[in-house]
Amino acid sequence: EMETTQTKKRKSKKFFSLVVVLTMSIGCCFFFFEKDEANTTTLLTTTRFDATRYGRGVEEEEANARRTGGGGGDFEVGNDDDDDDDGRSSFSSTKNSFVYGNNANEDTTTTTTTTQRKAKQKQILKMMRGHAKMLQDKTPSRAYDAFEEDEGHDDYGGLGASSSSSCYNKNTHNNNDNQFSISDAFKNANSNGIGYSHMAMLSPLPKGSFYRWILVWQCSRGIEGTADMHLRAVFSDDLKKWTPKDGVELNVKKDKKNAVWAPVLHLDEKENVLWLYFSESVKCLRMMSPENRWSPGGNINAVSSIDGISWTKPKTLITSESESGNPKVIANKLVVHPKSKHWILPYWGEASSAKGCRSGHPTISGVLISKDSGHTWHSHGKVHPRHGRVIEGTVAVTENGDSILQLWRSKSGFLMQSTSANGGFTWTSPRKRTDLKNPDSKSSLIDFSYYVNDTTGKTEIISNSGISELLSRSSPSSSLSRAKQNLKHVIALAFNDASSGRKKLSLAISKSPGDGKRFSKLKEIEPGRSGVHFHYPTVIADPFYRCNSNKIRIIVAYSYMKRVNGWGNVYRQAKFGGIRVATVLMDASSSSS
């Protein structure tokens, strides 16, 4: 009986101790929670995403957001083909995980929100462990709580309150109001195992994303077309600092033995969805030394994302076997026709030299057209040049919207040009643009419009796809009417301005009337360096720039690499090359270039 009493006392003491510990823990948590509630306001919100076209309605999205605390639920990182969980990590979005002060003055608030934003970004990148996530279906979902549009942003040129002081970064020599700047987005190195980086593509991320910009390119250990060639991405808020240093691998391959090529990004602003198009090799493997290599192209596939780090299951737009059996390739951004609202994506089928893969058909270029905002596609507008192949087409809509301009690389020493007067369904026969030199290398066009905002006095950029939305809006608003009347159209062109050699890279523009008939050089981005290629640019107008009311910022992403004489020596050479991003300011106050 005595032992039973002592046992009861010991159990009672243990229970009492446990109660004390739990009470203290709850008290501490309650203290911090109360402190946060008293002095801060939540930073995490849910982006209203119209998911009806992807199988879920807005109401379901919002109900799910309430259940999960505003986020997209659990997110697991890893290769879909890998059954080993040791190489994966997971995290869940947690309500009130990140907060910022709402009682502080303006300067303190800006500093605090920037700090908290960076903390959130760092956590998301850490949890990714160098790999983006491929979702199991074709419905995009968010892996983290949506960021506020002005969350932590200074006004380097974009979201948030205007502040002239925030347009200057004291820690660098680059003023955000400088006419010109170049930054390294990624460098090949032994530490990251990348020796080849090419075909850079740049785009803003969807609203609510953890960064403002995404840059995607194809890369491998050192040789183009090997099985390890994959897509990699980095992110940025200011176009100067890109992270993570070694990039994030995008797991978009259907088969890990295949090479993937030529990423093309398109942000659907209306649906707030980012589309990524690319080619995946499925046939035409060339037996070569020191390693077998796929011929360029294959099936053209598409994935989409609403957060930049989780991507839907790939769907195929056009197969390698179709249309004479040549592998299909893309290289440049699509355009949205302002009148029909059709999406128009240039592509070509490239004849392969691989054994058993010679179709007997020449390289043919055309466009893919989607009438339903990227969900279904059909090929149109084949061109059959008489004097050699034309590839890597780039398109832009002219000012009146009645015509589309397309430029191709060629072996003629000049860019080749064609136009379409019926929305891309048919094209004129390609002809030389003797005013635009070309060393048989990719060029890039972009068209956009701008006007001066009556309220702010700032120059507002309207993207190619935004033009069609603006023109279709019927409103009695006088400011909207003036915006439509005062729209000025621009076509920008990034290209190697030489008939031979890819040393020199330039940016030119066509303004007033913005029809692409005449280009004037705006900036020589790379003057040239012996033995180094600066090439394959992608050009885009910066929709966020606000530092100077009379300026428009144009961005050019491009790759640089050593000129290769025989791929057999690549693996024995030191890693060199990477991806750069240049920004150039254009004067918007006058109609002349």
XYZ file of C-alpha atoms in Angstrom:
593
model
C 0.000 0.000 0.000
C 2.935 2.356 0.827
C 4.531 1.632 -2.577
C 1.255 2.368 -4.307
C 0.983 5.736 -2.521
C 4.555 6.704 -3.421
C 3.969 5.682 -7.033
C 0.895 7.905 -7.138
C 2.894 10.813 -5.701
C 5.636 10.376 -8.308
C 3.073 10.307 -11.113
C 1.383 13.361 -9.616
C 4.702 15.262 -9.558
C 5.468 14.313 -13.174
C 2.032 15.422 -14.251
C 2.393 18.707 -12.362
C 5.807 19.336 -13.945
C 4.408 18.641 -17.396
C 1.542 21.067 -16.774
C 4.008 23.767 -15.675
C 6.194 23.308 -18.759
C 3.215 23.387 -21.102
C 1.779 26.436 -19.356
C 5.094 28.312 -19.658
C 5.419 27.363 -23.343
C 1.897 28.461 -24.133
C 2.483 31.647 -22.177
C 5.618 32.457 -24.166
C 3.902 31.743 -27.450
C 0.906 33.820 -26.361
C 3.225 36.681 -25.369
C 4.929 36.788 -28.732
C 1.655 36.350 -30.574
C 0.071 39.205 -28.628
C 3.149 41.348 -29.220
C 2.956 40.689 -32.943
C -0.776 41.359 -33.030
C -0.339 44.613 -31.114
C 2.528 46.047 -33.099
C 2.361 44.435 -36.532
C 0.056 43.619 -39.377
C 0.089 40.491 -41.464
C 2.031 40.518 -44.714
C 0.638 37.338 -46.216
C -2.349 37.552 -48.505
C -3.920 35.370 -51.133
C -3.872 36.433 -54.761
C -7.301 36.269 -56.367
C -6.603 33.828 -59.199
C -9.307 33.089 -61.739
C -8.840 29.329 -61.963
C -12.061 28.494 -63.789
C -10.121 27.643 -66.948
C -7.920 25.262 -65.016
C -10.688 23.239 -63.353
C -11.186 25.270 -60.178
C -13.265 28.377 -59.569
C -12.387 31.475 -57.566
C -14.698 30.444 -54.736
C -12.864 27.134 -54.305
C -9.499 28.913 -54.376
C -10.615 31.349 -51.665
C -12.155 28.574 -49.555
C -8.930 26.595 -49.813
C -6.977 29.715 -48.876
C -9.063 30.129 -45.720
C -8.486 26.484 -44.767
C -4.721 26.647 -45.323
C -4.147 30.074 -43.870
C -3.927 31.937 -47.164
C -1.404 29.808 -48.998
C -1.197 27.064 -51.499
C -0.711 24.262 -48.986
C 2.195 21.842 -48.773
C 5.033 21.980 -51.267
C 7.420 19.114 -51.817
C 10.639 19.606 -53.730
C 12.368 16.868 -55.684
C 12.568 15.018 -58.954
C 9.319 13.252 -59.838
C 11.293 10.241 -61.045
C 13.176 9.910 -57.760
C 11.558 7.627 -55.171
C 14.181 8.417 -52.558
C 12.731 10.900 -50.064
C 16.175 11.716 -48.703
C 16.743 14.075 -51.617
C 13.539 15.990 -50.999
C 12.264 18.602 -48.609
C 8.832 19.977 -47.872
C 7.319 23.027 -46.279
C 3.892 24.398 -45.532
C 2.690 27.985 -45.646
C 1.933 29.258 -42.144
C -0.340 32.160 -41.352
C 1.296 35.160 -39.637
C 4.753 33.650 -40.184
C 6.083 36.978 -41.497
C 4.914 40.380 -40.327
C 5.950 43.981 -40.554
C 5.419 47.016 -38.317
C 2.340 49.158 -38.920
C 3.033 51.785 -36.268
C 6.468 52.728 -37.506
C 7.215 55.792 -39.580
C 7.482 55.520 -43.346
C 11.253 55.093 -43.507
C 11.280 52.426 -40.782
C 8.415 50.564 -42.422
C 10.220 50.442 -45.763
C 13.359 49.076 -44.125
C 11.427 46.510 -42.091
C 9.312 45.230 -44.956
C 12.369 44.868 -47.164
C 14.088 42.854 -44.436
C 11.082 40.610 -43.936
C 10.666 40.141 -47.682
C 14.281 39.015 -47.984
C 13.792 36.612 -45.082
C 10.810 35.031 -46.806
C 12.653 34.805 -50.108
C 15.625 33.169 -48.414
C 13.420 30.579 -46.713
C 11.624 29.661 -49.950
C 14.901 29.252 -51.859
C 16.377 27.189 -49.038
C 13.425 24.824 -49.028
C 13.671 24.377 -52.796
C 17.213 22.986 -52.450
C 18.103 23.904 -56.011
C 15.091 22.299 -57.711
C 11.713 23.637 -58.765
C 8.720 21.357 -58.443
C 6.885 19.666 -61.308
C 3.234 19.292 -60.340
C 1.327 16.088 -61.024
C -1.335 17.684 -63.229
C -1.884 20.648 -65.517
C -3.468 22.891 -62.860
C -1.072 25.549 -61.516
C -0.949 25.991 -57.746
C 0.937 28.216 -55.340
C 3.618 26.815 -53.043
C 3.721 29.808 -50.689
C 1.461 32.597 -49.500
C 1.152 35.342 -52.071
C 3.343 38.377 -51.548
C 1.729 41.806 -51.494
C 2.394 43.813 -54.651
C 4.201 46.547 -52.730
C 5.654 44.236 -50.106
C 9.187 45.302 -49.337
C 9.636 47.084 -52.655
C 11.404 50.365 -52.883
C 10.599 52.304 -56.011
C 13.648 51.389 -58.062
C 11.108 51.444 -60.803
C 7.910 49.848 -59.869
C 5.585 48.891 -57.085
C 5.119 50.748 -53.863
C 5.173 54.391 -52.892
C 7.238 56.738 -54.981
C 10.505 57.779 -53.419
C 13.242 59.576 -55.292
C 15.866 58.523 -52.753
C 15.095 54.829 -53.291
C 16.092 55.043 -56.950
C 19.737 55.111 -55.906
C 21.625 52.193 -54.404
C 24.403 53.546 -52.189
C 26.150 50.183 -52.077
C 26.961 50.101 -55.797
C 28.214 52.419 -58.455
C 25.071 51.709 -60.484
C 22.440 54.392 -60.096
C 19.037 53.043 -61.082
C 18.603 56.192 -63.145
C 21.789 55.468 -65.113
C 21.479 55.362 -68.865
C 23.134 51.948 -69.048
C 24.183 49.073 -66.779
C 25.190 45.398 -67.066
C 24.964 42.716 -64.399
C 25.976 39.053 -64.308
C 22.888 36.928 -63.720
C 24.785 33.617 -63.756
C 28.389 32.500 -64.223
C 29.492 29.059 -65.330
C 31.860 27.585 -62.739
C 33.412 24.355 -61.537
C 31.530 24.814 -58.262
C 28.115 24.588 -59.949
C 29.166 22.076 -62.611
C 27.869 24.229 -65.472
C 30.125 24.937 -68.446
C 27.533 25.888 -71.044
C 24.718 28.485 -70.678
C 22.658 29.748 -73.589
C 19.253 30.968 -74.876
C 18.395 33.310 -71.973
C 14.732 34.291 -71.609
C 13.411 36.974 -69.223
C 9.933 37.771 -67.883
C 8.133 39.411 -64.962
C 6.653 36.851 -62.580
C 2.904 36.697 -61.855
C 1.538 39.079 -59.238
C 1.975 37.702 -55.741
C 5.275 35.968 -56.544
C 8.240 36.038 -54.178
C 10.409 37.892 -56.687
C 9.629 40.341 -59.447
C 11.655 38.805 -62.304
C 12.603 35.344 -63.522
C 15.396 34.479 -65.964
C 15.469 31.009 -67.576
C 18.056 29.469 -69.908
C 19.353 26.102 -71.186
C 22.593 24.747 -69.728
C 24.783 21.654 -69.390
C 28.192 20.507 -68.150
C 29.823 21.906 -71.254
C 28.332 20.759 -74.557
C 25.081 21.646 -76.280
C 22.589 18.812 -76.805
C 23.842 16.304 -74.226
C 21.395 14.360 -72.065
C 22.222 16.491 -69.028
C 21.097 19.706 -70.781
C 18.299 21.202 -68.718
C 16.581 24.485 -67.924
C 17.780 26.616 -65.028
C 16.376 29.791 -63.452
C 17.409 32.699 -61.246
C 15.265 35.442 -59.695
C 15.604 39.163 -59.033
C 13.780 42.210 -57.737
C 16.077 44.895 -59.157
C 17.629 43.321 -62.314
C 21.079 43.684 -60.748
C 21.312 41.034 -58.048
C 20.182 37.561 -59.175
C 19.646 34.613 -56.887
C 20.389 31.861 -56.053
C 23.997 32.020 -57.179
C 23.946 28.538 -58.740
C 20.391 28.822 -60.064
C 17.396 26.516 -59.673
C 16.854 23.531 -61.951
C 13.414 23.412 -63.575
C 12.280 19.780 -63.679
C 10.228 20.038 -66.861
C 11.614 17.038 -68.766
C 9.241 14.206 -69.594
C 12.257 11.892 -69.793
C 15.495 12.662 -67.960
C 17.529 11.149 -70.822
C 16.327 13.885 -73.178
C 17.781 17.337 -73.758
C 15.541 20.397 -73.407
C 16.024 23.508 -75.511
C 15.138 27.161 -75.969
C 12.879 28.320 -73.120
C 10.285 30.943 -74.069
C 8.367 32.777 -71.334
C 5.019 34.547 -71.653
C 3.140 36.219 -68.800
C -0.615 36.109 -69.310
C -1.442 39.290 -67.404
C -5.190 38.752 -67.541
C -5.061 35.292 -65.933
C -1.908 36.062 -63.885
C -0.229 32.909 -65.194
C 3.325 32.514 -66.480
C 3.749 30.130 -69.416
C 7.028 28.406 -70.225
C 7.436 26.887 -73.700
C 10.416 24.710 -74.661
C 11.538 21.906 -76.976
C 12.355 18.403 -75.713
C 14.415 16.014 -77.816
C 12.734 12.674 -78.453
C 14.612 11.465 -81.552
C 17.603 12.346 -83.741
C 20.448 11.439 -81.374
C 23.825 12.035 -83.012
C 26.651 9.622 -82.219
C 29.532 11.952 -81.498
C 32.742 12.321 -79.502
C 33.288 12.869 -76.624
C 29.558 12.379 -75.937
C 26.419 11.656 -77.936
C 24.365 14.766 -78.640
C 20.747 15.373 -79.603
C 19.947 17.398 -82.702
C 18.338 20.757 -81.795
C 14.634 20.593 -81.043
C 11.990 17.908 -80.662
C 8.449 18.168 -79.311
C 7.376 21.686 -78.353
C 5.929 21.497 -74.838
C 4.385 23.973 -72.406
C 4.123 24.262 -68.625
C 2.651 27.051 -66.505
C 3.134 28.544 -63.054
C 1.558 31.125 -60.772
C 4.498 31.381 -58.361
C 7.625 30.783 -60.470
C 8.802 27.710 -58.539
C 6.114 25.060 -59.099
C 5.287 24.104 -62.677
C 2.454 22.091 -64.172
C 2.779 18.792 -65.959
C 4.041 19.383 -69.540
C 1.631 19.305 -72.447
C 2.728 18.974 -76.088
C 1.842 21.683 -78.603
C 3.366 20.065 -81.696
C 5.363 16.840 -82.061
C 8.712 16.205 -83.651
C 7.128 13.618 -85.972
C 4.566 16.004 -87.454
C 5.106 18.100 -90.578
C 7.855 16.180 -92.388
C 9.410 14.773 -89.201
C 12.021 17.459 -88.531
C 12.546 18.304 -84.832
C 10.658 21.462 -83.843
C 12.377 24.413 -82.182
C 11.430 27.835 -80.747
C 13.640 30.746 -79.739
C 11.725 33.996 -79.171
C 8.754 35.462 -77.368
C 5.239 35.222 -78.706
C 3.026 38.226 -79.475
C -0.644 38.812 -78.730
C -2.457 40.318 -81.706
C -4.239 43.497 -80.485
C -7.318 42.905 -82.617
C -7.880 39.147 -82.712
C -6.144 38.538 -79.329
C -4.595 35.412 -80.846
C -1.231 34.284 -79.470
C 1.420 33.940 -82.187
C 4.589 31.930 -81.476
C 7.355 31.558 -84.128
C 8.858 28.080 -84.590
C 10.721 26.028 -87.170
C 11.404 22.399 -88.028
C 15.159 21.904 -88.333
C 16.590 19.236 -90.626
C 18.803 16.826 -88.664
C 22.084 15.200 -89.675
C 21.594 12.311 -87.233
C 21.852 8.835 -88.727
C 18.432 7.394 -89.442
C 16.806 10.770 -88.884
C 17.240 12.456 -92.248
C 13.729 13.266 -93.364
C 14.736 14.553 -96.764
C 12.772 17.736 -96.079
C 14.435 21.151 -95.701
C 14.235 23.365 -92.650
C 10.856 25.147 -92.710
C 9.782 28.078 -90.511
C 6.249 29.006 -89.475
C 4.162 30.160 -86.520
C 1.952 28.445 -83.972
C -1.322 30.278 -83.320
C -3.585 29.902 -80.296
C -7.106 31.316 -80.335
C -7.815 30.436 -76.692
C -4.955 32.048 -74.735
C -2.478 29.220 -75.019
C -4.635 26.154 -74.410
C -4.696 24.800 -77.972
C -2.367 25.521 -80.883
C -2.236 25.079 -84.669
C 0.603 25.677 -87.123
C 0.301 28.239 -89.919
C 2.293 30.508 -92.179
C 5.042 28.262 -93.524
C 7.754 30.059 -95.471
C 9.943 28.428 -98.106
C 12.940 30.706 -98.752
C 14.676 30.314 -102.075
C 18.153 31.127 -100.850
C 18.873 28.958 -97.809
C 17.084 28.381 -94.532
C 15.775 31.056 -92.168
C 15.369 30.154 -88.483
C 14.849 31.589 -85.003
C 12.075 33.952 -86.064
C 11.124 36.888 -83.859
C 7.861 38.822 -84.219
C 6.426 42.244 -83.337
C 3.121 43.973 -84.040
C 3.324 47.321 -85.855
C 1.688 50.487 -84.541
C -1.701 50.225 -86.242
C -2.013 46.522 -85.433
C -2.729 45.647 -89.051
C 0.659 44.081 -89.694
C 3.103 41.751 -87.958
C 6.832 41.994 -88.618
C 9.033 38.874 -88.465
C 12.838 38.780 -88.637
C 15.024 35.671 -89.011
C 18.712 34.854 -88.790
C 20.280 33.748 -92.055
C 23.592 33.003 -93.743
C 23.244 35.995 -96.078
C 25.039 38.395 -93.721
C 21.763 40.211 -93.000
C 18.529 39.625 -91.142
C 15.683 38.362 -93.310
C 12.242 39.960 -93.060
C 8.663 38.921 -93.718
C 5.302 40.495 -92.857
C 1.772 39.229 -92.276
C -1.364 41.256 -92.893
C -3.824 38.637 -91.606
C -2.689 37.941 -88.060
C 0.097 35.483 -88.858
C -1.830 32.988 -90.966
C 0.199 33.775 -94.089
C 3.498 35.606 -94.648
C 5.273 37.349 -97.485
C 8.359 35.765 -99.003
C 11.447 36.536 -96.864
C 13.721 39.309 -98.132
C 17.003 40.800 -96.940
C 17.045 43.752 -94.570
C 20.245 45.303 -95.896
C 20.147 47.894 -93.109
C 20.284 45.147 -90.429
C 23.471 43.088 -90.481
C 23.480 39.583 -89.047
C 26.229 36.945 -88.592
C 23.734 34.049 -88.739
C 22.729 34.540 -85.112
C 19.465 34.980 -83.191
C 17.906 38.447 -82.868
C 15.008 39.543 -80.660
C 12.082 41.939 -81.235
C 9.626 43.361 -78.733
C 6.816 45.860 -79.269
C 5.140 47.965 -76.606
C 3.261 51.238 -76.193
C 3.490 54.022 -73.669
C 1.696 57.183 -72.581
C 2.010 59.836 -69.862
C -0.312 59.293 -66.894
C -2.353 62.462 -66.295
C -2.454 61.944 -62.543
C 1.137 61.002 -61.757
C 2.949 62.545 -64.691
C 4.831 59.259 -65.066
C 5.392 57.385 -68.297
C 3.306 54.196 -68.255
C 4.348 51.109 -70.237
C 1.714 48.890 -71.828
C 2.913 45.473 -72.920
C 2.034 43.843 -76.194
C -0.766 41.812 -74.594
C -1.915 44.816 -72.543
C -2.543 46.891 -75.666
C -5.367 44.627 -76.817
C -7.005 44.837 -73.379
C -6.756 48.631 -73.303
C -8.150 49.087 -76.799
C -11.088 46.770 -76.070
C -12.168 48.668 -72.948
C -15.132 51.007 -73.483
C -15.238 53.636 -70.765
C -16.468 57.244 -70.624
C -13.368 58.102 -68.581
C -11.595 61.095 -70.108
C -8.229 59.849 -68.840
C -8.731 56.509 -70.596
C -9.692 58.287 -73.801
C -6.603 60.475 -73.611
C -4.416 57.431 -72.919
C -5.739 55.737 -76.064
C -5.197 58.886 -78.115
C -1.699 59.534 -76.782
C -0.338 56.009 -77.102
C 3.079 55.882 -78.734
C 4.290 52.619 -80.194
C 7.861 51.300 -80.144
C 9.563 48.244 -81.615
C 12.909 47.378 -80.021
C 15.487 45.078 -81.612
C 18.488 43.393 -79.951
C 20.940 41.822 -82.396
C 24.552 41.195 -83.378
C 25.233 44.242 -85.511
C 27.786 42.650 -87.847
C 27.827 40.474 -90.940
C 30.309 38.064 -89.365
C 31.312 37.263 -85.812
C 29.149 37.502 -82.693
C 31.387 39.899 -80.796
C 29.269 43.044 -80.991
C 25.757 43.225 -79.494
C 23.489 46.234 -80.048
C 20.033 47.576 -79.205
C 18.049 49.522 -81.804
C 14.540 51.006 -81.795
C 11.840 51.954 -84.279
C 9.694 54.865 -83.086
C 7.036 57.077 -84.585
C 5.332 55.403 -86.320
C 6.846 52.231 -84.842
C 6.403 50.140 -87.943
C 9.848 48.527 -88.020
C 10.741 50.001 -91.397
C 13.577 52.027 -89.917
C 15.685 51.243 -86.853
C 18.083 53.606 -85.089
C 20.797 52.315 -82.773
C 20.069 53.165 -79.145
C 23.058 51.500 -77.479
C 26.001 49.255 -78.232
C 25.704 46.794 -75.340
C 28.875 44.793 -75.986
C 31.597 46.392 -78.140
C 33.296 43.036 -78.687
C 36.084 40.931 -77.268
C 38.406 38.635 -79.154
C 37.433 34.968 -78.944
C 34.169 35.599 -77.067
C 30.590 35.424 -78.359
C 28.020 37.879 -76.943
C 24.831 36.655 -78.521
C 21.290 35.243 -78.426
C 19.597 38.253 -76.817
C 16.052 38.557 -75.502
C 14.670 42.093 -75.233
C 11.808 43.292 -73.030
C 10.449 46.646 -71.794
C 10.461 47.158 -68.015
C 6.848 47.734 -66.833
C 7.984 48.608 -63.292
C 10.414 51.450 -63.966
C 9.345 54.765 -62.385
C 12.574 56.564 -61.455
C 12.439 59.067 -64.299
C 9.148 60.259 -65.744
C 10.689 60.882 -69.154
C 12.518 57.571 -69.493
C 11.635 54.011 -70.440
C 13.890 51.169 -69.376
C 14.606 48.417 -71.904
C 16.194 45.151 -70.760
C 18.350 42.762 -72.767
C 19.330 39.304 -71.469
C 22.018 37.430 -73.414
C 24.672 34.741 -73.152
C 28.429 34.968 -73.486
C 30.863 32.129 -74.153
C 34.217 31.334 -75.687
C 34.292 30.574 -79.361
C 34.591 26.796 -79.546
C 36.900 25.082 -82.031
C 35.993 21.430 -81.591
C 33.720 20.271 -78.781
C 36.218 17.588 -77.765
C 38.287 20.108 -75.822
C 35.404 21.646 -73.893
C 35.588 19.440 -70.813
C 39.324 20.057 -70.450
C 38.933 23.840 -70.467
C 38.203 26.020 -67.473
C 34.533 26.927 -67.087
C 33.795 30.259 -68.738
C 30.690 32.171 -69.788
C 27.212 32.678 -68.448
C 24.200 34.980 -68.691
C 24.190 38.766 -68.480
C 21.412 41.346 -68.171
C 21.766 44.868 -69.571
C 19.420 47.800 -68.919
C 19.206 50.807 -71.243
C 17.151 53.972 -70.759
C 15.230 55.346 -73.728
C 14.009 58.920 -73.949
C 10.205 58.972 -73.978
C 9.774 62.737 -74.119
C 10.333 63.032 -77.865
C 9.025 61.046 -80.803
C 12.447 60.674 -82.378
C 14.775 57.772 -81.572
